[in-house]
Short mmCIF file of C-alpha atoms in Angstrom, two decimals:
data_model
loop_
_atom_site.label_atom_id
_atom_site.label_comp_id
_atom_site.label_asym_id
_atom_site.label_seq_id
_atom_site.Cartn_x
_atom_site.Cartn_y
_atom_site.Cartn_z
CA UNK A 155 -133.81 147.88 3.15
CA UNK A 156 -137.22 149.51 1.54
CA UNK A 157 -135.59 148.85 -1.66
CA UNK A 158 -135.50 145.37 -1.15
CA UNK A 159 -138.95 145.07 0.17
CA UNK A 160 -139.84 146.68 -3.04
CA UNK A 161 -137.82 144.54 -4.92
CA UNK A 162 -139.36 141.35 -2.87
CA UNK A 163 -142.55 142.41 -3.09
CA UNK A 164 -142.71 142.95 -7.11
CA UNK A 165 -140.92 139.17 -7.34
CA UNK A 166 -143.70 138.26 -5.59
CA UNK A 167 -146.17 139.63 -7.54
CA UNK A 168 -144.60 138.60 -10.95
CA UNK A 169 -144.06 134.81 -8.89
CA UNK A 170 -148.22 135.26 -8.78
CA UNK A 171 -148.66 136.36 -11.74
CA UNK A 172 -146.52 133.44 -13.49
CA UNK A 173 -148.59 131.04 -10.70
CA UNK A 174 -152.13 132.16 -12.08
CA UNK A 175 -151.10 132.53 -15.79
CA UNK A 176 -150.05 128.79 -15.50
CA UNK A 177 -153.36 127.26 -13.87
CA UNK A 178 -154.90 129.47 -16.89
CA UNK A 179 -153.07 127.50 -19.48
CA UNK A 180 -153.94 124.05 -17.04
CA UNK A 181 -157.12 124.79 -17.34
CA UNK A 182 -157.50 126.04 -20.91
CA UNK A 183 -154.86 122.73 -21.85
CA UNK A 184 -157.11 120.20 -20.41
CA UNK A 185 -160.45 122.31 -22.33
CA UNK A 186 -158.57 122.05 -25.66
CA UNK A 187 -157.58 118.16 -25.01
CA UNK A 188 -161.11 117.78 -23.66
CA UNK A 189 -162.00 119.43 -27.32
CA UNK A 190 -159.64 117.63 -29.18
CA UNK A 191 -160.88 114.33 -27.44
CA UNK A 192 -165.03 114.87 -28.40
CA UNK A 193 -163.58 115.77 -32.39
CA UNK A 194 -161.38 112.60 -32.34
CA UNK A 195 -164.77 110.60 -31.13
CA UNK A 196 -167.29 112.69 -33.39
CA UNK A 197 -164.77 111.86 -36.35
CA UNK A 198 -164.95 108.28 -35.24
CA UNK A 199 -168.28 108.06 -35.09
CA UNK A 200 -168.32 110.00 -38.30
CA UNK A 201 -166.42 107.59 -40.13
CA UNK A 202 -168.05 105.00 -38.83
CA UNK A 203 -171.61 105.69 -39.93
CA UNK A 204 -170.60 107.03 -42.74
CA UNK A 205 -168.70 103.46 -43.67
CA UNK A 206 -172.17 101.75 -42.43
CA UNK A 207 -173.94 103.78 -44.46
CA UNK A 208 -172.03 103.06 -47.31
CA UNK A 209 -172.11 99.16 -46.71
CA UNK A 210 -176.20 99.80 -46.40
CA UNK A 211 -175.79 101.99 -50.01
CA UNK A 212 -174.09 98.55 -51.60
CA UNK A 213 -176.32 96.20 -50.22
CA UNK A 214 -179.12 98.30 -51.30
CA UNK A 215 -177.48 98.44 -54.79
CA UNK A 216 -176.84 94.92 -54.22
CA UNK A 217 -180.56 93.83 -53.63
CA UNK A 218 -181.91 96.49 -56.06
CA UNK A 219 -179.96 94.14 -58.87
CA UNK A 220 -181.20 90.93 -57.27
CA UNK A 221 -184.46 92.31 -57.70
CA UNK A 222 -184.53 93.73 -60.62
CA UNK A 223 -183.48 90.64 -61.94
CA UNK A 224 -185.78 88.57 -60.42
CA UNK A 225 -188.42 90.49 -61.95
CA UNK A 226 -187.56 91.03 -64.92
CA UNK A 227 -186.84 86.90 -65.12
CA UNK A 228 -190.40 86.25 -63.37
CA UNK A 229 -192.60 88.44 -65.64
CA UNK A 230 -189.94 87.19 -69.01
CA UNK A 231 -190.96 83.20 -68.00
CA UNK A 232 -194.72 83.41 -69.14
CA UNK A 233 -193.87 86.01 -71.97
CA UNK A 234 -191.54 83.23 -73.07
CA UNK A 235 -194.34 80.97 -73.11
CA UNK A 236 -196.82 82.76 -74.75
CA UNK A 237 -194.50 83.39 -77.67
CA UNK A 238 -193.32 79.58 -77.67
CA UNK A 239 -197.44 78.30 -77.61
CA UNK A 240 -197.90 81.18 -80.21
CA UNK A 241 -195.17 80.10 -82.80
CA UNK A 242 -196.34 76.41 -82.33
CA UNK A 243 -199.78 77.25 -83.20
CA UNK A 244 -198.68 79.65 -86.44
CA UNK A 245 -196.25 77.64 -87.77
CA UNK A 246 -197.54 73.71 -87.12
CA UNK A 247 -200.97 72.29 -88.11
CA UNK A 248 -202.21 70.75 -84.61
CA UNK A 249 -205.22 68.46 -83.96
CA UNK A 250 -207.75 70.15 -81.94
CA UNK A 251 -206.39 67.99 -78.66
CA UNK A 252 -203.35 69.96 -79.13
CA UNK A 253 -204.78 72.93 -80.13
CA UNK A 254 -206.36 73.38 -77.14
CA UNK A 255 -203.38 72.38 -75.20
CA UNK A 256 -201.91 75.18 -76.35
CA UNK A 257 -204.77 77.52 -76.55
CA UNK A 258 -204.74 76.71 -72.52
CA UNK A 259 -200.84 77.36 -71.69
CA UNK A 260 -201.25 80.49 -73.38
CA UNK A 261 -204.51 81.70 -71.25
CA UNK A 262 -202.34 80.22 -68.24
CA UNK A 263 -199.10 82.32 -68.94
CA UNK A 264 -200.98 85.37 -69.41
CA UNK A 265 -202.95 84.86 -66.21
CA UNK A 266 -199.71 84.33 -64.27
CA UNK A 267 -198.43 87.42 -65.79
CA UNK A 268 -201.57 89.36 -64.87
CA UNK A 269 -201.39 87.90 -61.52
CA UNK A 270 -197.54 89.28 -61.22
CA UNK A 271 -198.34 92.52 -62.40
CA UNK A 272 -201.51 93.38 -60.05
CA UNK A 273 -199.30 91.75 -57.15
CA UNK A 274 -196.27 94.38 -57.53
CA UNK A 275 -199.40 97.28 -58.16
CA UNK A 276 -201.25 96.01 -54.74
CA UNK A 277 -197.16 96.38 -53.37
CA UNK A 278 -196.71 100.08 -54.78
CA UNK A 279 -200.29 101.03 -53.19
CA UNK A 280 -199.82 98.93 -50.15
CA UNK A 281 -196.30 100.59 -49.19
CA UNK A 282 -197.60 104.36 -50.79
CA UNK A 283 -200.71 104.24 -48.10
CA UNK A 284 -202.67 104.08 -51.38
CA UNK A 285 -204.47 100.37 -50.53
CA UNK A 286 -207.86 101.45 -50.90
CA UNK A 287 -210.34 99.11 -49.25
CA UNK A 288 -214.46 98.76 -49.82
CA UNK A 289 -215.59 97.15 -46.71
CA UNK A 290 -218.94 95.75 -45.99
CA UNK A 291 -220.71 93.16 -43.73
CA UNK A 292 -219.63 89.90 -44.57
CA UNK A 293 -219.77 86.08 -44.25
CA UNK A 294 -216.31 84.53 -43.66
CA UNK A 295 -217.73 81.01 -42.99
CA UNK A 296 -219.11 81.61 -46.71
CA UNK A 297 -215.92 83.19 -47.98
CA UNK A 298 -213.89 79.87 -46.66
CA UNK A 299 -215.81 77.51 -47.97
CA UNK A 300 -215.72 79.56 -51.31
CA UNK A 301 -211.70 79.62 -51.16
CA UNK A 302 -211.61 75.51 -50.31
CA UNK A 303 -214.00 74.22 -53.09
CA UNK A 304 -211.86 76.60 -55.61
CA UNK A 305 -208.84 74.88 -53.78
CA UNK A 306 -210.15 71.57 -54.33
CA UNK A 307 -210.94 71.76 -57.85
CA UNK A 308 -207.47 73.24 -58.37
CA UNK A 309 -205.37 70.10 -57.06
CA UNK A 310 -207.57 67.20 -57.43
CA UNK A 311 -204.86 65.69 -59.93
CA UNK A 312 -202.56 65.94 -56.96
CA UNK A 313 -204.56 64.45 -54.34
CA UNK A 314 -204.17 66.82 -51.53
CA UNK A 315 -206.75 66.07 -48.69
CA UNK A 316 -208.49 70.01 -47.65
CA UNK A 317 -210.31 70.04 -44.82
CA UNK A 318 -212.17 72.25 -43.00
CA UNK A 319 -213.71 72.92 -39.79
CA UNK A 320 -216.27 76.21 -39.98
CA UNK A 321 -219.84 76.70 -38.45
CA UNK A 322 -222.86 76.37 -40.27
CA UNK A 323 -224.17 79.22 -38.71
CA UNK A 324 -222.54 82.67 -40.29
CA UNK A 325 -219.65 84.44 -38.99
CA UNK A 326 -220.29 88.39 -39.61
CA UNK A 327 -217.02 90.70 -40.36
CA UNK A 328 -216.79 93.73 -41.83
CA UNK A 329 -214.65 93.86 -44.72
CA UNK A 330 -213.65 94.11 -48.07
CA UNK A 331 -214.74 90.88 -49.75
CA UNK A 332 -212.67 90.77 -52.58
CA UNK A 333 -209.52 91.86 -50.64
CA UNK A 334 -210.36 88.91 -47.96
CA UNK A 335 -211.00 86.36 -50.50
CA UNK A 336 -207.47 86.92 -52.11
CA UNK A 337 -206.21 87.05 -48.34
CA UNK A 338 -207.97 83.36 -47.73
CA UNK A 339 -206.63 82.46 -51.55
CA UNK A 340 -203.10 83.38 -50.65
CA UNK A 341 -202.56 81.53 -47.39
CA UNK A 342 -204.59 78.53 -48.88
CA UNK A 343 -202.18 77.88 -52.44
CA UNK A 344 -199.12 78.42 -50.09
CA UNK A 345 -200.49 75.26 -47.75
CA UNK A 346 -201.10 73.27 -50.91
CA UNK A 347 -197.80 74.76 -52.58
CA UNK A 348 -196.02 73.10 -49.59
CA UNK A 349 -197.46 69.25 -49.65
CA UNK A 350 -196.73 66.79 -51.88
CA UNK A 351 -198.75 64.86 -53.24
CA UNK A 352 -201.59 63.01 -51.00
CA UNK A 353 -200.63 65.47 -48.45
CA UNK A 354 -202.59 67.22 -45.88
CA UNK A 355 -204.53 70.90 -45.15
CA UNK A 356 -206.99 71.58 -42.87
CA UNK A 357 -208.67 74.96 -42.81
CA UNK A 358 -210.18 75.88 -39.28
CA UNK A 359 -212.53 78.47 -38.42
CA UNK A 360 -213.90 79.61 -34.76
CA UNK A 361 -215.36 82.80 -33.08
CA UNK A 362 -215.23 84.22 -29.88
CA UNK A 363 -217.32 87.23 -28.47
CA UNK A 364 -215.03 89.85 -30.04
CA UNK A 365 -212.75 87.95 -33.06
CA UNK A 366 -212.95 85.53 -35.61
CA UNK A 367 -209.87 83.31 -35.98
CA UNK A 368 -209.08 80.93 -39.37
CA UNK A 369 -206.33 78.99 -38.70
CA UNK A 370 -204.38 77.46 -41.99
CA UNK A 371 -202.67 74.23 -40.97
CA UNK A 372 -200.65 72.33 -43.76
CA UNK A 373 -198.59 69.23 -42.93
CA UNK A 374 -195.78 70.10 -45.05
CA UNK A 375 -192.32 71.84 -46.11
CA UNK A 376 -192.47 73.81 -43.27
CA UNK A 377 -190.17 77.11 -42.34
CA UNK A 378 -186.65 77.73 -41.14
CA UNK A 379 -186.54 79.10 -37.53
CA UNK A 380 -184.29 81.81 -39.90
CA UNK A 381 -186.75 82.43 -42.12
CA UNK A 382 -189.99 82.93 -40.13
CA UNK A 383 -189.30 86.71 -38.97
CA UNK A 384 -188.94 87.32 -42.35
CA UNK A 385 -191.68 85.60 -43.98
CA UNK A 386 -193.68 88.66 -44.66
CA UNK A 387 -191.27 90.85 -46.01
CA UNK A 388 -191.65 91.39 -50.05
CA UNK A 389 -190.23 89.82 -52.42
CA UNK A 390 -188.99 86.87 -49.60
CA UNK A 391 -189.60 83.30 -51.09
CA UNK A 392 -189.12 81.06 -47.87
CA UNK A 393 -188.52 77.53 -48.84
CA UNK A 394 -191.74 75.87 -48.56
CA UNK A 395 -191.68 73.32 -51.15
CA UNK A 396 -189.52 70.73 -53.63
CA UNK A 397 -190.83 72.79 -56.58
CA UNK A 398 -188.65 75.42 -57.75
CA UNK A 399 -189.64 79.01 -56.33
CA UNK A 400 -192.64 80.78 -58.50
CA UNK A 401 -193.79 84.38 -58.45
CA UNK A 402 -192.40 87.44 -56.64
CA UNK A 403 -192.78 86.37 -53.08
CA UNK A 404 -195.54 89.28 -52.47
CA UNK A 405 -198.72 87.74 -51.72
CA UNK A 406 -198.02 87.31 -48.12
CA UNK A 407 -196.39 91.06 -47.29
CA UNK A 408 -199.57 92.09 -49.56
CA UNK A 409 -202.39 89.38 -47.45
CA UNK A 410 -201.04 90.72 -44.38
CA UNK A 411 -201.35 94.42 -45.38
CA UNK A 412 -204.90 93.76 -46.21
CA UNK A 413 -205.73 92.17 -42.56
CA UNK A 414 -203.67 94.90 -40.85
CA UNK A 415 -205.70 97.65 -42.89
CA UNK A 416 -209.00 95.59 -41.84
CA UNK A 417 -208.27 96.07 -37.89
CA UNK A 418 -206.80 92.09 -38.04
CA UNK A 419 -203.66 90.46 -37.35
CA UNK A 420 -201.61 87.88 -39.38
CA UNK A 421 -199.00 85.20 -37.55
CA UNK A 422 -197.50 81.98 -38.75
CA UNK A 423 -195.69 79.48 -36.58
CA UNK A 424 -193.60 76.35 -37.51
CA UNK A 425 -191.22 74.20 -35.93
CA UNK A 426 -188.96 73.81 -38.52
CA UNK A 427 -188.37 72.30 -41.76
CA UNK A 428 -190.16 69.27 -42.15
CA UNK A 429 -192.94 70.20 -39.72
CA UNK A 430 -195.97 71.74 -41.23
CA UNK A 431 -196.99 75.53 -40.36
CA UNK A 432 -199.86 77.23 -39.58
CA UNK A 433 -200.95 80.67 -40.38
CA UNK A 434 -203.49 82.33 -37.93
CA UNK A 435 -205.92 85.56 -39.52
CA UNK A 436 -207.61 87.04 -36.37
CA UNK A 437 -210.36 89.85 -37.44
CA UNK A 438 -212.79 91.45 -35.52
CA UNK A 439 -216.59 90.30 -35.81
CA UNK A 440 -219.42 92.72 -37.05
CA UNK A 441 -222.15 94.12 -34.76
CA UNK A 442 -224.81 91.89 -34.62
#
């Protein structure tokens, strides 16, 4: 009778033994297939950004070409036409009239070149942090009405009526001049860029306590609902006229740099194609 108690006893214990080993290799089973499970999902996720990553790699190729070769065909166009103007004038005996004609095209192609050039330079400082600015106290009623008779005198074969609505009295910033004229250039050629012919600008100035607002209305082209979150990107050329594009699509992304880096803001708003759009520079006045 003991023996069997003994022998009861030690089945027991092995019976125990067996129980506890098995909820051991439960527990460490559902740990490895808890294991295996977080792998499978890092490896998903793994392959997953690494085939997003390589879709961002060829679009980046992709738009590195595009660009490339929109440069290279942007700065090639007036390089093409100072060489045509050039052979013309070496190799044909021209009467002054035509002379001069050509004399101009060439000063014209080189000053679109030199305009291209300092554009993708003011790009390369603007996105390095290297945009150096000189600012000083200012007259942006003067500066306007600088920027619309150079306007005027630039389209008065195409008939474009510029208005503009700015008080007498002066409006006092503080900021670079220079950098705020080409801001008030830019946003005025893209109004006239997008009318046709005995179209419409007007060119709107007013003040508050704190900010000075221009608003640049043009009644023309207008911008795609698509297009307008990305109007300030470089190297974007929105649709904004019949004309075929020109230039490299920087002097907004560059204009708005300029405000940004003079404590301003820069917004445009459409309502679609066909409707006109108005860009809005906000900048903070100088103490009195």
């Amino acid at each position: 009778m003991a023996r069997l108690t003994a022998e009861s006893d030690a089945l027991e214990s092995e019976i125990e033994a067996l129980r506890k080993a098995h909820l051991v290799l439960v527990r460490e089973r559902g740990e490895l297939e808890e294991r295996v499970r977080d792998l499978t999902e890092a490896l998903a996720r793994a392959c997953a950004e690494a085939s997003q990553a390589r879709a961002q790699t060829d679009q980046a190729n992709r738009m590195s070409e595009d660009l490339l070769s929109m440069v290279s065909h942007e700065l090639r166009t007036p390089l093409q036409g100072m060489l045509s103007w050039s052979q013309i004038l070496e190799r044909v005996v021209l009467d002054p009239a035509r002379a001069r004609h050509a004399t101009e095209r060439i000063v014209a192609n080189i000053e679109s070149q030199t305009r291209m050039l300092d554009e993708l330079l003011d790009l390369s400082r603007a996105l390095s942090g290297k945009l150096v600015l000189n600012p000083d106290r200012i007259d942006l009623a003067q500066l306007i009405r600088n920027t619309v008779d150079a306007a005027r005198s630039a389209t008065a074969e195409k008939n474009v009526s510029i208005e503009v609505e700015v008080a007498d009295a002066p409006l006092w910033i503080r900021a670079d001049p220079v950098r705020i004229e080409q801001v008030l250039g830019t946003l005025a050629n893209n109004a006239l860029d997008a009318v046709d012919t005995d179209g419409r600008v007007l060119i709107e100035c007013v003040a508050d306590a704190t900010h000075v607002t221009v608003r640049v209305h043009d009644w023309g082209a207008g911008i795609d609902a698509d297009e307008l979150p990305h109007l300030f990107e470089p190297f974007r050329l929105a649709r904004r006229s019949r004309k075929p594009h020109q230039g490299l699509g920087l002097g907004l992304p560059i204009a708005r740099r300029i405000v940004e880096l003079s404590a301003g803001e820069m917004s445009v708003r459409s309502e679609g194609l066909g409707y006109g759009a108005t860009f809005t520079l906000r900048l903070p006045r100088a103490d009195e």
